[in-house]
XYZ file of C-alpha atoms in Angstrom:
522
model
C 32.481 19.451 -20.469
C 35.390 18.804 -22.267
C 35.837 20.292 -26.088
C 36.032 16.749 -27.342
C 32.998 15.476 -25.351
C 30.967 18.380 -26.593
C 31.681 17.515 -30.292
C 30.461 13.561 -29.803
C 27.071 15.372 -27.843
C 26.249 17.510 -30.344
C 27.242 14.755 -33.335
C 24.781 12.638 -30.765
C 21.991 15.151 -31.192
C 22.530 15.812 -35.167
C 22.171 12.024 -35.537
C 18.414 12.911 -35.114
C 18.190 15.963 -36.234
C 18.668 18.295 -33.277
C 20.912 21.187 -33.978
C 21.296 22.659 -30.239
C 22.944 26.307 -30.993
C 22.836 27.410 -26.813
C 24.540 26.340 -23.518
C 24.387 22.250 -23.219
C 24.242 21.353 -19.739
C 25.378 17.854 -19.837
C 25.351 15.291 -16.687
C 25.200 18.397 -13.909
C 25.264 16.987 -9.966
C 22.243 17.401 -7.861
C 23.757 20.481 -6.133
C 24.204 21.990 -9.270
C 20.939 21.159 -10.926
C 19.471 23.093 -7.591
C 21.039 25.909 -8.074
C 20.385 26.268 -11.948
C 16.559 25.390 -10.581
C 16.918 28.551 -8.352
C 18.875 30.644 -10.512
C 16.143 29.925 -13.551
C 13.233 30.409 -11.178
C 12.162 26.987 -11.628
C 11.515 25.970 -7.850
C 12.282 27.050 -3.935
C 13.768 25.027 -1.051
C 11.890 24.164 1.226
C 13.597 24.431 4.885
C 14.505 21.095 4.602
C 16.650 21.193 1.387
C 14.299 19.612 -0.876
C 13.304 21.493 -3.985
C 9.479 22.535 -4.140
C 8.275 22.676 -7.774
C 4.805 23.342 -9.408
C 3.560 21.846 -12.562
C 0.911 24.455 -13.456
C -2.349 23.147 -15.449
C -1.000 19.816 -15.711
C -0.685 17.824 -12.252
C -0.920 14.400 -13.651
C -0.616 12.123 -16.636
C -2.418 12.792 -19.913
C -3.046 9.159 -20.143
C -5.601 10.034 -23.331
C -2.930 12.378 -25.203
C 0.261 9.137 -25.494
C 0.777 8.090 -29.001
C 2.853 5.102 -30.862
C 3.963 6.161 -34.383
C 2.530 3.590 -36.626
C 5.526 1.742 -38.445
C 6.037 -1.382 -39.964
C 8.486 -2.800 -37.238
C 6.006 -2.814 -33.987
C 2.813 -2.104 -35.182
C 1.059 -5.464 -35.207
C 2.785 -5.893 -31.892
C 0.793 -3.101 -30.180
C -2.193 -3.121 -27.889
C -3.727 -0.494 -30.157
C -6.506 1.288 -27.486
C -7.474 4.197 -26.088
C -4.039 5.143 -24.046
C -2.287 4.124 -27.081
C -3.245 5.570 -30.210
C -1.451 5.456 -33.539
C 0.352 8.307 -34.863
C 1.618 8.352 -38.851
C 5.066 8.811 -39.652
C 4.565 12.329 -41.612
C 2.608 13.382 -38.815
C 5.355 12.337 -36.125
C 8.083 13.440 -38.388
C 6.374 17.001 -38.584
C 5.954 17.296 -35.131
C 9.134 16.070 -34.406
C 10.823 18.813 -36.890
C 8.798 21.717 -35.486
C 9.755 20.577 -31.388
C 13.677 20.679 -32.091
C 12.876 23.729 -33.897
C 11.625 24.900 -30.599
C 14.458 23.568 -28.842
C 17.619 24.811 -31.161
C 17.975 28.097 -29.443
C 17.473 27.182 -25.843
C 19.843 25.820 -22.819
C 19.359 22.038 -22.747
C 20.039 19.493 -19.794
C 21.075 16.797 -20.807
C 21.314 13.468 -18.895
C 22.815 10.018 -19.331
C 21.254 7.703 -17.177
C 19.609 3.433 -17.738
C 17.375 1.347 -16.812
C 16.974 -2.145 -15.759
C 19.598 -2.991 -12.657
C 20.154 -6.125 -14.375
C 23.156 -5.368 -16.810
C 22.055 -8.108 -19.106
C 18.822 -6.368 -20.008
C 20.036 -2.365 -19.614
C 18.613 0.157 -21.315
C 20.709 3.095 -21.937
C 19.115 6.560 -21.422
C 19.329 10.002 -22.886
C 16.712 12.176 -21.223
C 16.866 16.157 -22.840
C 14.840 19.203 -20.982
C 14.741 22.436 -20.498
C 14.444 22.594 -17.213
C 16.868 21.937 -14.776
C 14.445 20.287 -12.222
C 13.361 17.834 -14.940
C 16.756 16.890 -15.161
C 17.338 16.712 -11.620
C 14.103 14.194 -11.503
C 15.458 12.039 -14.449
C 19.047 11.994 -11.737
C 16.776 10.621 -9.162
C 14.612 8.367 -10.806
C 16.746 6.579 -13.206
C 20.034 4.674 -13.067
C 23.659 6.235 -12.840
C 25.944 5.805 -15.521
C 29.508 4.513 -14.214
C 31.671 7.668 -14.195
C 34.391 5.753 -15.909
C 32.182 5.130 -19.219
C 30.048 8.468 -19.156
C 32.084 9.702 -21.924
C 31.426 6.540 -24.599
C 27.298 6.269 -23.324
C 25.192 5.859 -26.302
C 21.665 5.841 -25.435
C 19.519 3.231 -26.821
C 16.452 5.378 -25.762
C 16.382 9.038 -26.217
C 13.235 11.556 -24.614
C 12.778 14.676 -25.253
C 11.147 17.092 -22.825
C 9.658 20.254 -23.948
C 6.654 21.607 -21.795
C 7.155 24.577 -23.181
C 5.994 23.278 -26.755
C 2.604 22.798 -27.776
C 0.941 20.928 -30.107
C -1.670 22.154 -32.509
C -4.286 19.354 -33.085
C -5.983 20.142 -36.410
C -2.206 19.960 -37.659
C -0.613 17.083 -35.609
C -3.710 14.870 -35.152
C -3.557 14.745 -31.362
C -6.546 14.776 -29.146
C -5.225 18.313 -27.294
C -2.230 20.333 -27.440
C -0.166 17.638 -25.190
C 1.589 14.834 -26.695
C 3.546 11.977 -25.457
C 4.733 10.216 -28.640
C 6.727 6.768 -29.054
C 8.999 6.212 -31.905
C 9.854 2.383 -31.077
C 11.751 2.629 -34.125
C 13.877 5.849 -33.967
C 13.966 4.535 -30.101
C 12.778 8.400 -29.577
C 9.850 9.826 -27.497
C 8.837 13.490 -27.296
C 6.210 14.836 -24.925
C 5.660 18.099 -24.782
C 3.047 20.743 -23.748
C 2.813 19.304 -19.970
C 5.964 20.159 -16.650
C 4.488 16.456 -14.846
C 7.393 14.768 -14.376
C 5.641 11.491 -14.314
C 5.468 11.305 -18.141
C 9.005 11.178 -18.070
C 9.202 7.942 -15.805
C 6.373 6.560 -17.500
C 7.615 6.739 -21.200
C 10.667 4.970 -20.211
C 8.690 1.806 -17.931
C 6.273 1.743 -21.575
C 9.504 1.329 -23.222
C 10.711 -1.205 -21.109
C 6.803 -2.906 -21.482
C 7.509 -3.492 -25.430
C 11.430 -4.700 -24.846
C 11.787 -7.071 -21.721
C 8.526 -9.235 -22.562
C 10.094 -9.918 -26.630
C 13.267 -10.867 -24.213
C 11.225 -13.634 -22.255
C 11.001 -10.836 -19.256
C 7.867 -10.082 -17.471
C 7.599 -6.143 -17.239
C 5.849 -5.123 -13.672
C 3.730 -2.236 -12.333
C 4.764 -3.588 -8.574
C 7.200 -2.348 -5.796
C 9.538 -5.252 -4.228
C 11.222 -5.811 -1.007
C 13.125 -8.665 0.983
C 14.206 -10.264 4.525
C 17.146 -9.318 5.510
C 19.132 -11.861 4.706
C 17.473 -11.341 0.564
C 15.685 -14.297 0.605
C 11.644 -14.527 1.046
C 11.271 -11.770 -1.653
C 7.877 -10.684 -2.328
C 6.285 -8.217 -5.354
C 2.849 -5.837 -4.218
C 1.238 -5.126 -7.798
C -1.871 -2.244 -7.140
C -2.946 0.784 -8.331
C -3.060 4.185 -7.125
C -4.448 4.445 -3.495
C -3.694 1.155 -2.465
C -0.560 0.836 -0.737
C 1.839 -0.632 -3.035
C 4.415 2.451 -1.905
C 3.700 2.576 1.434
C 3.253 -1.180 2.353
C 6.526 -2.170 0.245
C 8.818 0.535 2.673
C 8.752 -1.669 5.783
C 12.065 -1.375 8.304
C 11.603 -4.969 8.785
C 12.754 -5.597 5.294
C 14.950 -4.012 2.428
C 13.153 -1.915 -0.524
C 13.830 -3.152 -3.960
C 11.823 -0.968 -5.155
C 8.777 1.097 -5.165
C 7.005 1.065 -8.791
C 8.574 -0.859 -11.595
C 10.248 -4.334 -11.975
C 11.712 -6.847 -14.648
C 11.026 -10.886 -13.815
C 14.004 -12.502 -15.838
C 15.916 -15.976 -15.402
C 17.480 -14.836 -12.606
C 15.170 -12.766 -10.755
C 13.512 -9.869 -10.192
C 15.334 -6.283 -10.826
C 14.530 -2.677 -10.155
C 13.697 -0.638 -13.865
C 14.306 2.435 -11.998
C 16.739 3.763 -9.456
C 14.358 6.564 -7.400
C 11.432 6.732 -5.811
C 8.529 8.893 -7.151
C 5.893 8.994 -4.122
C 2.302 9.967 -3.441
C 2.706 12.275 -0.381
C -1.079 13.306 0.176
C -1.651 13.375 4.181
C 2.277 11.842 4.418
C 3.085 11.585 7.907
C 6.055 10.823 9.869
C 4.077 8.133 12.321
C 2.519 6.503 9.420
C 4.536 6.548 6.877
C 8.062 7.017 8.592
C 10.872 5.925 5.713
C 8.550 8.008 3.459
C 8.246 10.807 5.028
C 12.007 11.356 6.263
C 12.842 10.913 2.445
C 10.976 13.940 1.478
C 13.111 16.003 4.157
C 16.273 15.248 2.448
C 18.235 17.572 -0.363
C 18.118 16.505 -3.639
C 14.576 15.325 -3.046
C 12.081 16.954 -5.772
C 8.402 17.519 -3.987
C 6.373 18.338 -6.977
C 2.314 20.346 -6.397
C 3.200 20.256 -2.479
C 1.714 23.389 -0.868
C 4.438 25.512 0.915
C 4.927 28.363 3.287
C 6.802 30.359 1.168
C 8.502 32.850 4.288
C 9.054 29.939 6.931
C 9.222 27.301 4.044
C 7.300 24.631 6.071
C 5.177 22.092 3.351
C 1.770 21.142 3.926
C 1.323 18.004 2.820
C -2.420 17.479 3.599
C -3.256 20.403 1.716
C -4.405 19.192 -1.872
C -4.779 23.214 -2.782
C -2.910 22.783 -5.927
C -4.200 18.806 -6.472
C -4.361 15.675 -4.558
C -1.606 13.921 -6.706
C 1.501 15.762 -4.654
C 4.641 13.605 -4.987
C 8.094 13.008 -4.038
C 11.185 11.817 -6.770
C 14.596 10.577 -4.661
C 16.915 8.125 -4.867
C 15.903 4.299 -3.769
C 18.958 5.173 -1.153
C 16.805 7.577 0.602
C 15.302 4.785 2.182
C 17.030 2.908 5.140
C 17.820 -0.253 4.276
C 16.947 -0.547 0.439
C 18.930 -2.517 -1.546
C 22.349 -1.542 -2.961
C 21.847 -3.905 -6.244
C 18.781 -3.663 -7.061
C 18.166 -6.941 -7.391
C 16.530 -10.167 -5.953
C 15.691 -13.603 -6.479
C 13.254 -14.978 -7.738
C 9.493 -13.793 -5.654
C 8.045 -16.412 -3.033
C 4.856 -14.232 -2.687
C 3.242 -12.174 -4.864
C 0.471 -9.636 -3.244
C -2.150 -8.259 -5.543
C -3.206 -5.016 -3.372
C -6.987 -3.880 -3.943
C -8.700 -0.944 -2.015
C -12.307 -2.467 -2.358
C -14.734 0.676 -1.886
C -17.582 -1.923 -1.935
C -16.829 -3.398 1.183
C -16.894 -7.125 -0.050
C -13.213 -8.501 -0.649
C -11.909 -10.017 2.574
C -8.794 -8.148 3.925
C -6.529 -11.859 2.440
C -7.336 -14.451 0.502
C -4.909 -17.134 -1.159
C -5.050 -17.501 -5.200
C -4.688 -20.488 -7.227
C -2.462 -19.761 -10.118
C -5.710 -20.087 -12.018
C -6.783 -17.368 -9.834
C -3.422 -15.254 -10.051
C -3.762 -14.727 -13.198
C -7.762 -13.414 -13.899
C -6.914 -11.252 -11.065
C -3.711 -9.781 -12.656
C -5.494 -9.276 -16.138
C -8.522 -7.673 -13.948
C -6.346 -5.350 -12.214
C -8.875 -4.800 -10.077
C -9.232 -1.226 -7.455
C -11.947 0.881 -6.545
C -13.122 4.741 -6.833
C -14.681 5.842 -4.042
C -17.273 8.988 -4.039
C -16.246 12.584 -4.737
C -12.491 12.127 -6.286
C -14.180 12.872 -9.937
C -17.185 14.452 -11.009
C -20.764 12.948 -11.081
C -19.169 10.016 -8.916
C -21.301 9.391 -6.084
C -20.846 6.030 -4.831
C -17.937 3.768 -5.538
C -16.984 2.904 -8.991
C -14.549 -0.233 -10.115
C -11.508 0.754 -11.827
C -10.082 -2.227 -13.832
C -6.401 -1.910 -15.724
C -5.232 -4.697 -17.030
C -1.998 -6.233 -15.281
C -2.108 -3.703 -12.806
C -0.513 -1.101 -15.282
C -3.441 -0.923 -18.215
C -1.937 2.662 -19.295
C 1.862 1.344 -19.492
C 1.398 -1.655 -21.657
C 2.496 -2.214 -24.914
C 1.490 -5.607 -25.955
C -1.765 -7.522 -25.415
C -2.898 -7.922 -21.942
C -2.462 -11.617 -22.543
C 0.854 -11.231 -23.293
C 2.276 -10.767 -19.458
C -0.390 -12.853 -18.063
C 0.817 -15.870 -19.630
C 4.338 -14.764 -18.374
C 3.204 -14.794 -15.695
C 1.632 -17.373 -15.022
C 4.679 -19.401 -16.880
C 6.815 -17.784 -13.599
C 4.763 -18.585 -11.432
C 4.603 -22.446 -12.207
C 8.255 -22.568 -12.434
C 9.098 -20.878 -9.478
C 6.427 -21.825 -6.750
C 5.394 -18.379 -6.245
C 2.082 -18.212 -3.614
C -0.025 -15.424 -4.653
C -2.410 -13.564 -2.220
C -5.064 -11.046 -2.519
C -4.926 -8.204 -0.104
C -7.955 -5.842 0.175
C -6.644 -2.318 1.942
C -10.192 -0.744 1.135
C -13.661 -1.250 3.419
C -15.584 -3.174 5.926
C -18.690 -2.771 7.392
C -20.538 -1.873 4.167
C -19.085 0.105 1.358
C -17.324 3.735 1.301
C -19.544 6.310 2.850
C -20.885 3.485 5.393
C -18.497 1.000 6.617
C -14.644 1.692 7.954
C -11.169 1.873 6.158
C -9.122 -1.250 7.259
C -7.136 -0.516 9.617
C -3.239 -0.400 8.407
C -1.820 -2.114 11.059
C -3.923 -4.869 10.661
C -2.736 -5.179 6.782
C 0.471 -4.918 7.915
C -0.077 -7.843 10.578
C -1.478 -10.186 7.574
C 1.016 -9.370 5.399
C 3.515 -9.952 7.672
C 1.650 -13.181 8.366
C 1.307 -13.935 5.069
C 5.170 -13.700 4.264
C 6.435 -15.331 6.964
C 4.913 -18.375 6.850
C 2.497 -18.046 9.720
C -0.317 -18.878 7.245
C 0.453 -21.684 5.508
C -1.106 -24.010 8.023
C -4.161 -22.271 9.110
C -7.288 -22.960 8.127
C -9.723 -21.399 5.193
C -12.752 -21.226 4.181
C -13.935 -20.859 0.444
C -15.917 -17.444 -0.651
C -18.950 -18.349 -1.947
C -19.206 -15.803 -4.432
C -15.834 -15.441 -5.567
C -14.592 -18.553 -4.854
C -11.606 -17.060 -2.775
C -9.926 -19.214 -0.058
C -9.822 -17.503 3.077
C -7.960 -17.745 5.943
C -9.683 -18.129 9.171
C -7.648 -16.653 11.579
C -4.188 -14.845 11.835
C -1.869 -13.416 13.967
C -2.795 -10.190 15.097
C -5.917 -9.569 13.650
C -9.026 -9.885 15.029
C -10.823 -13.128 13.363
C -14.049 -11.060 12.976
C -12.442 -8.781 10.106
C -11.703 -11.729 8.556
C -15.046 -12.119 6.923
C -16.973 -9.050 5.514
C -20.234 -10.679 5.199
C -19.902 -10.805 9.044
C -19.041 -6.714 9.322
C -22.169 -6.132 7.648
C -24.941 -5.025 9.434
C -27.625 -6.405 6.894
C -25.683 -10.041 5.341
C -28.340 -10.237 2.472
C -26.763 -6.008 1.752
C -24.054 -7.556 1.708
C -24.410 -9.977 -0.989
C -26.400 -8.086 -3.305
C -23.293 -5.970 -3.496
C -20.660 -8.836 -3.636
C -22.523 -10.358 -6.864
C -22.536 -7.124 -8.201
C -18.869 -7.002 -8.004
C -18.363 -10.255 -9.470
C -20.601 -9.953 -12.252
C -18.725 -6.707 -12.850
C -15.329 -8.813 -12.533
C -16.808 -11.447 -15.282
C -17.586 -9.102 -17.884
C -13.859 -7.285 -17.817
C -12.168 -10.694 -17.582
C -14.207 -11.693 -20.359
C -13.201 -8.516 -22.372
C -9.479 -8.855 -21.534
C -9.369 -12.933 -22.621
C -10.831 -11.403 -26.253
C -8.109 -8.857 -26.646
């Protein structure tokens, strides 16, 4: 780093009110961010070249410990809820004081990074830690800054990562001693007290959840991908354990993306510029692109169980916790897309993994439709993933991304729905949970046979075959499709005992009526 470039950093820093007194290690290559992460202790390589990493106590977001300061320029804009609570301005300030307190006297990383491929609505990025592996994450995960204006970036966002610092709550007023705080105003956010990496990527995509919608922009918890050609481009919005990752990476098409998009005038755009995957029982048969990503240097696998003599990973071991993941660059994966970028979506896919065995594996929405099943957000627990859980339990977050958004749920559903007039988009439901009777009693779908109706679905092969309407939740169904056997095509059908069978699917519905009703009076 050049003397003069050092003076604007630390002017940069003083501007809020950090005074960094140690080594500044500003914009370091991968390479060199590895080695720091060796030299400091922070990680091993595994024999593949990717850096192993552990996260201690905390392998997962603290989605009750994120706070919004309360201030006159955003607050009557926020969803005020449970995953967003209100901090006051002493408090934050406090807090804030005593972190870069923390921080004066250590070695920073420092990176300069965006979001939002689409230069019209960039973000600019600071991202400070003290680790180098954190900084190594924000490399992969986030956009590069053109070498040729590195030294005039001025970040529009700044985080600060200190997992080192923790909070004390009888003085703070958080729930625990972690914090993830949002300063909309001082466009600052501190979280401290937790090494996940994922609060890192998520502060910035909650960011981008209050900007891009006041721009006309529909934020999205999806992953996107396109033909070949970058036409036919479709968006998979699910949650966790559904297959938005691993159904989006197909070598029949180019990756967009993986997690989070903008919907503007133009198109769709990646927020991000990595990929930060679930790698639980990863394999390379199933999950090929996926899997040879994780393999690479430069690739971070975070709470993965290794060997540490030979170095081999286990990725079915959930030893340390069943949320192991991979962060590398979107280029990791053959054929993704240099820009970033797409038109505007011919088919959306709503993924569910219905543990109630009721949801047929596709059904086509009306726009009507599209839109109570993006505010339902609808996904299933099944039994034994948290305690006192013994039979499957619906999991509803609003627009597919409950813990992300800033404003009303309403807010992006009527963007929505707005995009989806104007631009034709079909919509389809696509259940990658049971059959047969719910978790515990029926059978996973297969994934070849999702991957045969999506394939279907996007290609066109559907639009003239036949349906038939749910009569419980109204769904149109398709009655056959290429590939699939047309006896999975109906779950009452699967079930051994049909009047089981809907007992269980009214359930679900009335369970679907009462959360859509809650989200319309939010």
């Amino acid at each position: 780093m050049s003397d003069s470039s050092r003076k604007q950093l630390l002017e940069d820093l003083r501007s809020f009110g950090l005074e960094a007194r140690a080594d500044l290690h500003w914009n370091l290559t991968p390479p060199e961010l590895c080695e720091e992460a060796i030299r400091r202790n922070e990680g091993m390589l595994s024999r593949y070249g990717s850096l192993i990493v552990t996260t201690g106590a905390h392998t997962g977001r603290a989605a009750k410990d994120k706070y919004f300061v309360r201030e006159s320029s955003s607050q009557d804009e926020i969803w005020w809820n449970d995953g967003a609570k209100s901090l006051d301005e002493e408090r934050y300030s406090a807090l804030k004081r005593r972190v870069f307190e923390h921080l004066r006297d250590q070695e920073l990383f420092i990176r300069d990074c965006s979001a939002g491929a689409d230069a019209g609505h960039r973000l600019a990025l600071r991202v400070i830690t003290l680790t180098a592996w954190h900084s190594l994450f924000a490399e992969n995960m986030f956009l590069p800054v053109d070498p040729l204006d590195s030294q005039d970036h001025r970040p529009d966002f700044t985080i600060v990562h200190a997992p080192s610092f923790r909070a004390l709550p009888e003085r703070d007023g958080t729930r625990s001693d972690v914090f993830i705080v949002i300063n909309l105003k001082e466009r600052l956010a501190l979280i401290g007290g937790t090494s996940y990496a994922g609060e890192i990527k998520k502060s910035v995509f909650t960011v981008m959840n209050y900007l891009l919608p006041r721009e006309d922009i529909l934020s999205m918890h999806c992953s996107a991908n396109t033909a070949h050609d970058g036409g036919n481009v479709a968006l998979f919005f699910g949650l966790s354990g559904t297959g938005k990752t691993t159904l989006s990476a197909d070598e029949s098409r180019i990756l967009v993306g993986d997690d989070e998009h903008g919907w503007g005038p133009d198109g769709i755009f990646n927020i991000e510029g990595g990929c930060y995957a679930k790698v639980i029982n990863l394999s390379q048969k199933g999950e090929p692109q996926i899997f040879n990503a994780t393999t690479r240097f430069g690739t971070i696998m975070e709470n993965v169980v290794m060997d540490p003599r030979t170095r081999e990973l286990d990725l079915t071991s959930s030893a340390l916790t069943e949320n192991t993941r991979a962060s590398y660059p979107v280029e990791f994966i053959p054929h993704s897309s240099v820009t970033g970028c797409a038109r505007h979506p011919e088919h959306i896919v709503m993924l569910t993994c219905d543990a109630f065995g009721v949801l047929p594996p596709i059904a086509a929405l009306s726009p009507e439709q599209a839109q109570d099943h993006f505010l339902s957000g609808y996904t299933a627990r099944v039994a034994g993933t948290e305690s006192g859980v013994t039979e499957p339990k619906a999991v509803f977050s609003p627009c597919f991304g409950g813990p992300f958004l800033v404003h009303r749920p309403a807010v992006y559903a009527k963007l929505l729905g707005d995009k989806i007039a104007r631009h034709h988009s079909r919509v389809w439901l696509i259940n990658t949970g049971w059959q047969g009777g719910p978790y515990g009693v029926g059978k996973r779908i297969n994934l070849n046979h999702t991957r045969a109706i999506i394939s279907a679905a996007l290609s066109g092969r559907l639009a003239s075959v036949a349906t038939s309407q749910d009569p419980i939740f109204g769904l149109r169904v398709p009655q056959s499709c290429p590939g699939v056997p047309s006896e999975l095509l109906n779950p009452r059908a699967s079930w051994p005992d049909p009047v089981a069978y809907d007992a269980k699917a009214r359930e679900l519905a009335e369970m679907f009526a009462k959360n859509l009703k809650d989200m319309t009076n939010h």
